[in-house]
Short mmCIF file of C-alpha atoms in Angstrom, two decimals:
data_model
loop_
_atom_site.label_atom_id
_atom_site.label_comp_id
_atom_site.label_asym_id
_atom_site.label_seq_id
_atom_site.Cartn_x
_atom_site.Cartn_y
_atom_site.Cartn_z
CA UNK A 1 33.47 80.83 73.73
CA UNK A 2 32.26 83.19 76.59
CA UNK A 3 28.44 82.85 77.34
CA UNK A 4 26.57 86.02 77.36
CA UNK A 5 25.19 87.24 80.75
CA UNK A 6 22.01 86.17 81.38
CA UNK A 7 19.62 89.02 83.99
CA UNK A 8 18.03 87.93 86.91
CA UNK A 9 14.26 87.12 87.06
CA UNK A 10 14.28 89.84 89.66
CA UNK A 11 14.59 92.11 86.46
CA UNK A 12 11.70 92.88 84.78
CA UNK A 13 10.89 92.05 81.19
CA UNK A 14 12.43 94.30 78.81
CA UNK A 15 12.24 94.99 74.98
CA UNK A 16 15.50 93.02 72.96
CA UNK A 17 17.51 96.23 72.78
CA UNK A 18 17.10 97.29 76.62
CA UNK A 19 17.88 93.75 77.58
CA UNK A 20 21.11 93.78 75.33
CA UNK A 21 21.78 96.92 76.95
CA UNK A 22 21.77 95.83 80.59
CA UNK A 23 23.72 92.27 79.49
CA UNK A 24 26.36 94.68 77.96
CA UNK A 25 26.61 96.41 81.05
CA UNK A 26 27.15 93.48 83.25
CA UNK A 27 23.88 94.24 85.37
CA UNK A 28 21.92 91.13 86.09
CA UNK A 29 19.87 92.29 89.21
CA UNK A 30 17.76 94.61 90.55
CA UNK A 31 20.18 96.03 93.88
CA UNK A 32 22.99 96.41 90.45
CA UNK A 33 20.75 99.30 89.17
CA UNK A 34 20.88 101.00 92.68
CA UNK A 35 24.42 101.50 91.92
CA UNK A 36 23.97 103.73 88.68
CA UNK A 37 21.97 106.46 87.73
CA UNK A 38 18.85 107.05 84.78
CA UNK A 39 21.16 109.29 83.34
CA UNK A 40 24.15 106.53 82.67
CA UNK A 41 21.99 103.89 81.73
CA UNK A 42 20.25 106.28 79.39
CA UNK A 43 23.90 106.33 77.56
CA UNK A 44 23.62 102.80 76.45
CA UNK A 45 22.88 101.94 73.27
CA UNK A 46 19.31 100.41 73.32
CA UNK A 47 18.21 101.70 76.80
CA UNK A 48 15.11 103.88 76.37
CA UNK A 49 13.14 105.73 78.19
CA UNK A 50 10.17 103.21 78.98
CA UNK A 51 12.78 100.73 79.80
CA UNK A 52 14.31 103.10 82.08
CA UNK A 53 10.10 103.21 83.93
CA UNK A 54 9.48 99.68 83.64
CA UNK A 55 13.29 99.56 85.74
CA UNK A 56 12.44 102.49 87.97
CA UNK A 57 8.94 100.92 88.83
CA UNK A 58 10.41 97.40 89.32
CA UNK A 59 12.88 99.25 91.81
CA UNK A 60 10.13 100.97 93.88
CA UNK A 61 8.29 98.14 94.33
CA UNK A 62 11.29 96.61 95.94
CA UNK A 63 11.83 99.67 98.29
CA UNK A 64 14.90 100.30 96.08
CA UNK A 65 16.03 103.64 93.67
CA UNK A 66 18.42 104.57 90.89
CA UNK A 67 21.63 106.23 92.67
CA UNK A 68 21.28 109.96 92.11
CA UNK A 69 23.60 111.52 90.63
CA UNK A 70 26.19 114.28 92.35
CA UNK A 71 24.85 116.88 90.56
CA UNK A 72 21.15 115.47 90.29
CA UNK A 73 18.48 118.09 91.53
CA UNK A 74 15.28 116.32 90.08
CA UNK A 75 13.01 114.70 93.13
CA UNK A 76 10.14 112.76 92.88
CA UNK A 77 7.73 115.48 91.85
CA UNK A 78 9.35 116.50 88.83
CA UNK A 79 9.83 112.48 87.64
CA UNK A 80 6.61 112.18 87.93
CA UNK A 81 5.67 115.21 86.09
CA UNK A 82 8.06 114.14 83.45
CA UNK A 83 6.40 111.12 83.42
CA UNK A 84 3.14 112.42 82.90
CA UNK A 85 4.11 114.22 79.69
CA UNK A 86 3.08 111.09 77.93
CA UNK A 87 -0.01 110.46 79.38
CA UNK A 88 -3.26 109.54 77.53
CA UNK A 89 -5.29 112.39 80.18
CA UNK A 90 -5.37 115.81 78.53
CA UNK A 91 -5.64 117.71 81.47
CA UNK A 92 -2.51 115.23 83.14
CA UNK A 93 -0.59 115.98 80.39
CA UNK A 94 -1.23 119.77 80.53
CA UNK A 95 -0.23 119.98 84.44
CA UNK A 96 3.08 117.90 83.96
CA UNK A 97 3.45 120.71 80.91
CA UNK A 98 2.63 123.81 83.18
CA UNK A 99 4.28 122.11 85.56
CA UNK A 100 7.66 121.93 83.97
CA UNK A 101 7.75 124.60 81.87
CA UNK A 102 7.22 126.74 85.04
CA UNK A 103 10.42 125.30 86.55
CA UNK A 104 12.55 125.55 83.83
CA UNK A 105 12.32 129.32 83.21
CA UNK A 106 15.30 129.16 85.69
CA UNK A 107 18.44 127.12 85.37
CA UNK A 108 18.08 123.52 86.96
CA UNK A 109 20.50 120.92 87.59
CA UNK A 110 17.96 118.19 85.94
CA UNK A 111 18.84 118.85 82.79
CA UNK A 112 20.56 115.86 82.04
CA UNK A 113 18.84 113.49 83.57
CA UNK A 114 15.68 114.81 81.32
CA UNK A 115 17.40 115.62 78.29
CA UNK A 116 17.66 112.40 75.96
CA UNK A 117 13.68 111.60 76.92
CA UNK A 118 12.92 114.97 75.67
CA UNK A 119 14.83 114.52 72.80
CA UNK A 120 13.05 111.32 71.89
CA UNK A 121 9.98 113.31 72.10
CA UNK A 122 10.26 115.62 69.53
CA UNK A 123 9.46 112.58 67.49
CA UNK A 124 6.68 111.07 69.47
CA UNK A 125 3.32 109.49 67.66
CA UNK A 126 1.35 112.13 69.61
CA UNK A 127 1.67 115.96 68.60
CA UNK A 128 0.67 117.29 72.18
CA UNK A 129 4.07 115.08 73.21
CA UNK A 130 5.80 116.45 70.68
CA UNK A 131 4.71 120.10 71.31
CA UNK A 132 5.17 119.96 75.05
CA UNK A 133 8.90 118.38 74.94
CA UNK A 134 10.06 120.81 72.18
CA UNK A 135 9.33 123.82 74.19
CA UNK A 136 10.95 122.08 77.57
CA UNK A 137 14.10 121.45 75.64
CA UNK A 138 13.91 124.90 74.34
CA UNK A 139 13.91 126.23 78.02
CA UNK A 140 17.01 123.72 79.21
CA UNK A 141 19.01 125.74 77.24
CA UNK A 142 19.78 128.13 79.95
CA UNK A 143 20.39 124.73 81.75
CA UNK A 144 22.95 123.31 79.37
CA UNK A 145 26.63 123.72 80.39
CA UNK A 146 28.10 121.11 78.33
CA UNK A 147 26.58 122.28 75.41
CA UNK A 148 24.18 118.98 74.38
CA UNK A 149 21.94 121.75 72.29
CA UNK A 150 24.63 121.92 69.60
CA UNK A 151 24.24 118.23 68.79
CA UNK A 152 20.74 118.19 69.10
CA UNK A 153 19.37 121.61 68.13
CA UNK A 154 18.49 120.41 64.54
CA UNK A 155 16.19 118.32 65.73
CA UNK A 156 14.64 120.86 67.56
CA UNK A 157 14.62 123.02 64.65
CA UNK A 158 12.87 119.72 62.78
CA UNK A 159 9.53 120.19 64.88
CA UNK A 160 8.93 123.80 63.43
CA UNK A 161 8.12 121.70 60.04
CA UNK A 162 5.98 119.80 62.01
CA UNK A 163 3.10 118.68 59.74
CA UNK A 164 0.62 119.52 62.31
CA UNK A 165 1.35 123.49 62.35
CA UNK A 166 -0.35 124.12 65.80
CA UNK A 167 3.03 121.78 67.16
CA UNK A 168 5.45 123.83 64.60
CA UNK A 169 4.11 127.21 65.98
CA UNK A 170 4.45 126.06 69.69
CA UNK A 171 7.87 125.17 68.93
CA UNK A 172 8.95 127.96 67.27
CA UNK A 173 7.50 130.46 69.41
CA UNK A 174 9.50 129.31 72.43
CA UNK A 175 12.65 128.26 70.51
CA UNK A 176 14.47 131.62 70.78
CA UNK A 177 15.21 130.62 74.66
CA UNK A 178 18.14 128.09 73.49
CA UNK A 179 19.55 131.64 72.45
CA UNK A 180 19.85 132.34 76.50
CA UNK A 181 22.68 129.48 77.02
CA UNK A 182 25.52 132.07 76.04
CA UNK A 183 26.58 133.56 72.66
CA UNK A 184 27.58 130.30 71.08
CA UNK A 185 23.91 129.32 71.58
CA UNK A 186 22.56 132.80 70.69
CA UNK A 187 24.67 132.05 67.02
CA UNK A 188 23.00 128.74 66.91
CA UNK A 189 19.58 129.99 66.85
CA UNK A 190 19.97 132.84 64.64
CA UNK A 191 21.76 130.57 61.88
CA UNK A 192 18.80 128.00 62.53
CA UNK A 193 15.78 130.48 62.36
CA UNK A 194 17.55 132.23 59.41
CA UNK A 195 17.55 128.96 57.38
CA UNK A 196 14.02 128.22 58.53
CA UNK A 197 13.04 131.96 57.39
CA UNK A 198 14.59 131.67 53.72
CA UNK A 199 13.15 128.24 53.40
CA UNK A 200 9.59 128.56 54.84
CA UNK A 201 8.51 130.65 52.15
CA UNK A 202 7.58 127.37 50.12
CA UNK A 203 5.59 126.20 52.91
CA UNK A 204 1.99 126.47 53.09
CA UNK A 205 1.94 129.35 55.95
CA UNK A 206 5.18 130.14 55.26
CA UNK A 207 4.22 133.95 55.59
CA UNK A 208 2.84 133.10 59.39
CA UNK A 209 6.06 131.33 59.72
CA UNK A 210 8.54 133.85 58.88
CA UNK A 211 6.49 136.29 61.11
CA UNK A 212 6.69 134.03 64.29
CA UNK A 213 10.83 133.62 63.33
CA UNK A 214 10.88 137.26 63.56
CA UNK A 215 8.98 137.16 66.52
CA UNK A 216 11.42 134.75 68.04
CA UNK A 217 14.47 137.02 67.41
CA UNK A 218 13.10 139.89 68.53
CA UNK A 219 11.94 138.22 71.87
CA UNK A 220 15.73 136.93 71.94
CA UNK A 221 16.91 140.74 71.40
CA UNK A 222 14.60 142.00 74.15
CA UNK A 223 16.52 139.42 76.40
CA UNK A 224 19.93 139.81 75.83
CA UNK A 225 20.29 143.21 73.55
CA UNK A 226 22.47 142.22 71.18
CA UNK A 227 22.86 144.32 68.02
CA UNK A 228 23.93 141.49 65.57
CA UNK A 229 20.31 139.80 66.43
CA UNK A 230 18.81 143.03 65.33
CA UNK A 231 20.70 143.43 62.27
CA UNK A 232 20.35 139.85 61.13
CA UNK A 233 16.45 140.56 61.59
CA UNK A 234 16.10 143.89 59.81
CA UNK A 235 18.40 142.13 56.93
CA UNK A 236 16.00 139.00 56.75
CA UNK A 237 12.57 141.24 56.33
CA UNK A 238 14.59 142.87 53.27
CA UNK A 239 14.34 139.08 51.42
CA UNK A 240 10.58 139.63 51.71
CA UNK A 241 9.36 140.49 48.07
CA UNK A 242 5.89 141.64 49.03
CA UNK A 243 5.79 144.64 50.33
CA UNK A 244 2.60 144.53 52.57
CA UNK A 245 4.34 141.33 54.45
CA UNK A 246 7.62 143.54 54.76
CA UNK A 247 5.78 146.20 56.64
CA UNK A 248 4.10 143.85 58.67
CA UNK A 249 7.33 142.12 59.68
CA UNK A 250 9.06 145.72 60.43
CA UNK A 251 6.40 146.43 62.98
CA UNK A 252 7.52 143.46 64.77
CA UNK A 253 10.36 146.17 66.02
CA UNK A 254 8.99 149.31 65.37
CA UNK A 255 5.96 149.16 67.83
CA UNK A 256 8.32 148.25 70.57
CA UNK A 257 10.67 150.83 70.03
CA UNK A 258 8.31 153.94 69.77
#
């Protein structure tokens, strides 16, 4: 029977499924890791992101790095600022957000090498984490040429039922800009804030809710133009039954159009 293969002590100490992950792999030592990138050990089942800075840490105390990737554009800066999403200092956390939400409002070829740990966030114990990844994913969209949003856009969509509303309203407030990765993304987010808007009604600010959603399209519209955004809108504030919210909801267009 083939023996499993056993890591180096020059690894560090790893949680079960990150260890099983590396053993899979074949990569017992430290100057193996050099020869891969965050982003393909990030593909293994198992291999999360505070295995992957317990590895990257254990590799710059060694002089050593991950091999960047072709298309990798992320230096040490925004790593660290990444990094620092999850840190237990408010105003840390709040730089690495300002930080990165600042470089995302253009495409960057990081995306990848980012996108599963920001992914994982939208489920993190902390609400700031989970607030501050959401609306980074949100802005990779315009940063997503192989389409990743589609498999993971419902989980974006998840954090605008956030039970602590101040992290739904972030969310959803900056979820629109998935909507600038093309059309097929633009159809994603209207389907996905039209569920949220016949849905949310049941929810406890579910009128606050559906005016943010038509918020959201209309700062979508105001980007790209697009008619069928504006009719989809116009159609959803027809569903409302009360006629003071209706009004309310139609000025969402109407003062920007006088």
């Amino acid at each position: 029977m083939k023996q499993p293969i056993r890591t180096s002590d020059d690894l560090p100490k790893l949680a079960a499924p990150a260890q099983r992950a590396l053993t899979s792999a074949g990569i017992t030592t430290l100057a193996q890791l050099t020869q891969v990138t965050e982003a393909e050990l990030l593909q293994l089942h198992g291999m999360g992101k505070n295995a992957i800075a317990s590895l990257r840490e254990a590799l710059s105390a060694r002089g050593l790095s991950f091999r960047k990737g072709k298309d990798s554009g992320m230096d040490k800066k925004i790593r660290a600022q990444l990094d620092n999403i999850l840190s237990e200092d408010g105003q840390v956390q709040f730089k690495a957000y300002d930080f990165l939400m600042k470089e995302t409002e253009k495409p960057v070829d990081w995306a990848y090498e980012a996108w599963d740990e920001l992914v994982e966030g939208l489920t993190h114990k902390d609400n700031h984490v989970r607030a501050i990844t959401s609306q980074i994913l949100a802005n990779l969209g315009r940063s997503d040429p192989k389409g990743r949003m589609f498999k993971d856009f419902d989980k974006l969509l998840a954090v605008t039922r956030d039970e602590r509303f101040v992290t739904a309203r972030h969310c959803m407030q900056n979820i629109w800009k998935v909507g600038l990765g093309g059309r097929n993304a633009q159809q994603l987010v209207v389907k996905g804030l039209e569920k949220r808007f016949k849905e949310c009604i049941k929810e406890k600010n579910g009128t606050l809710i559906r005016y943010d959603i038509l918020v959201s399209l209309r700062n979508l519209y105001n980007a790209i133009t697009s008619s069928e955004i504006k009719e989809k809108a116009l159609e959803l504030i027809e569903l409302e039954k009360n006629l003071k919210y209706r009004k309310k909801y139609a000025s969402v267009w109407k003062k920007q159009e006088t």
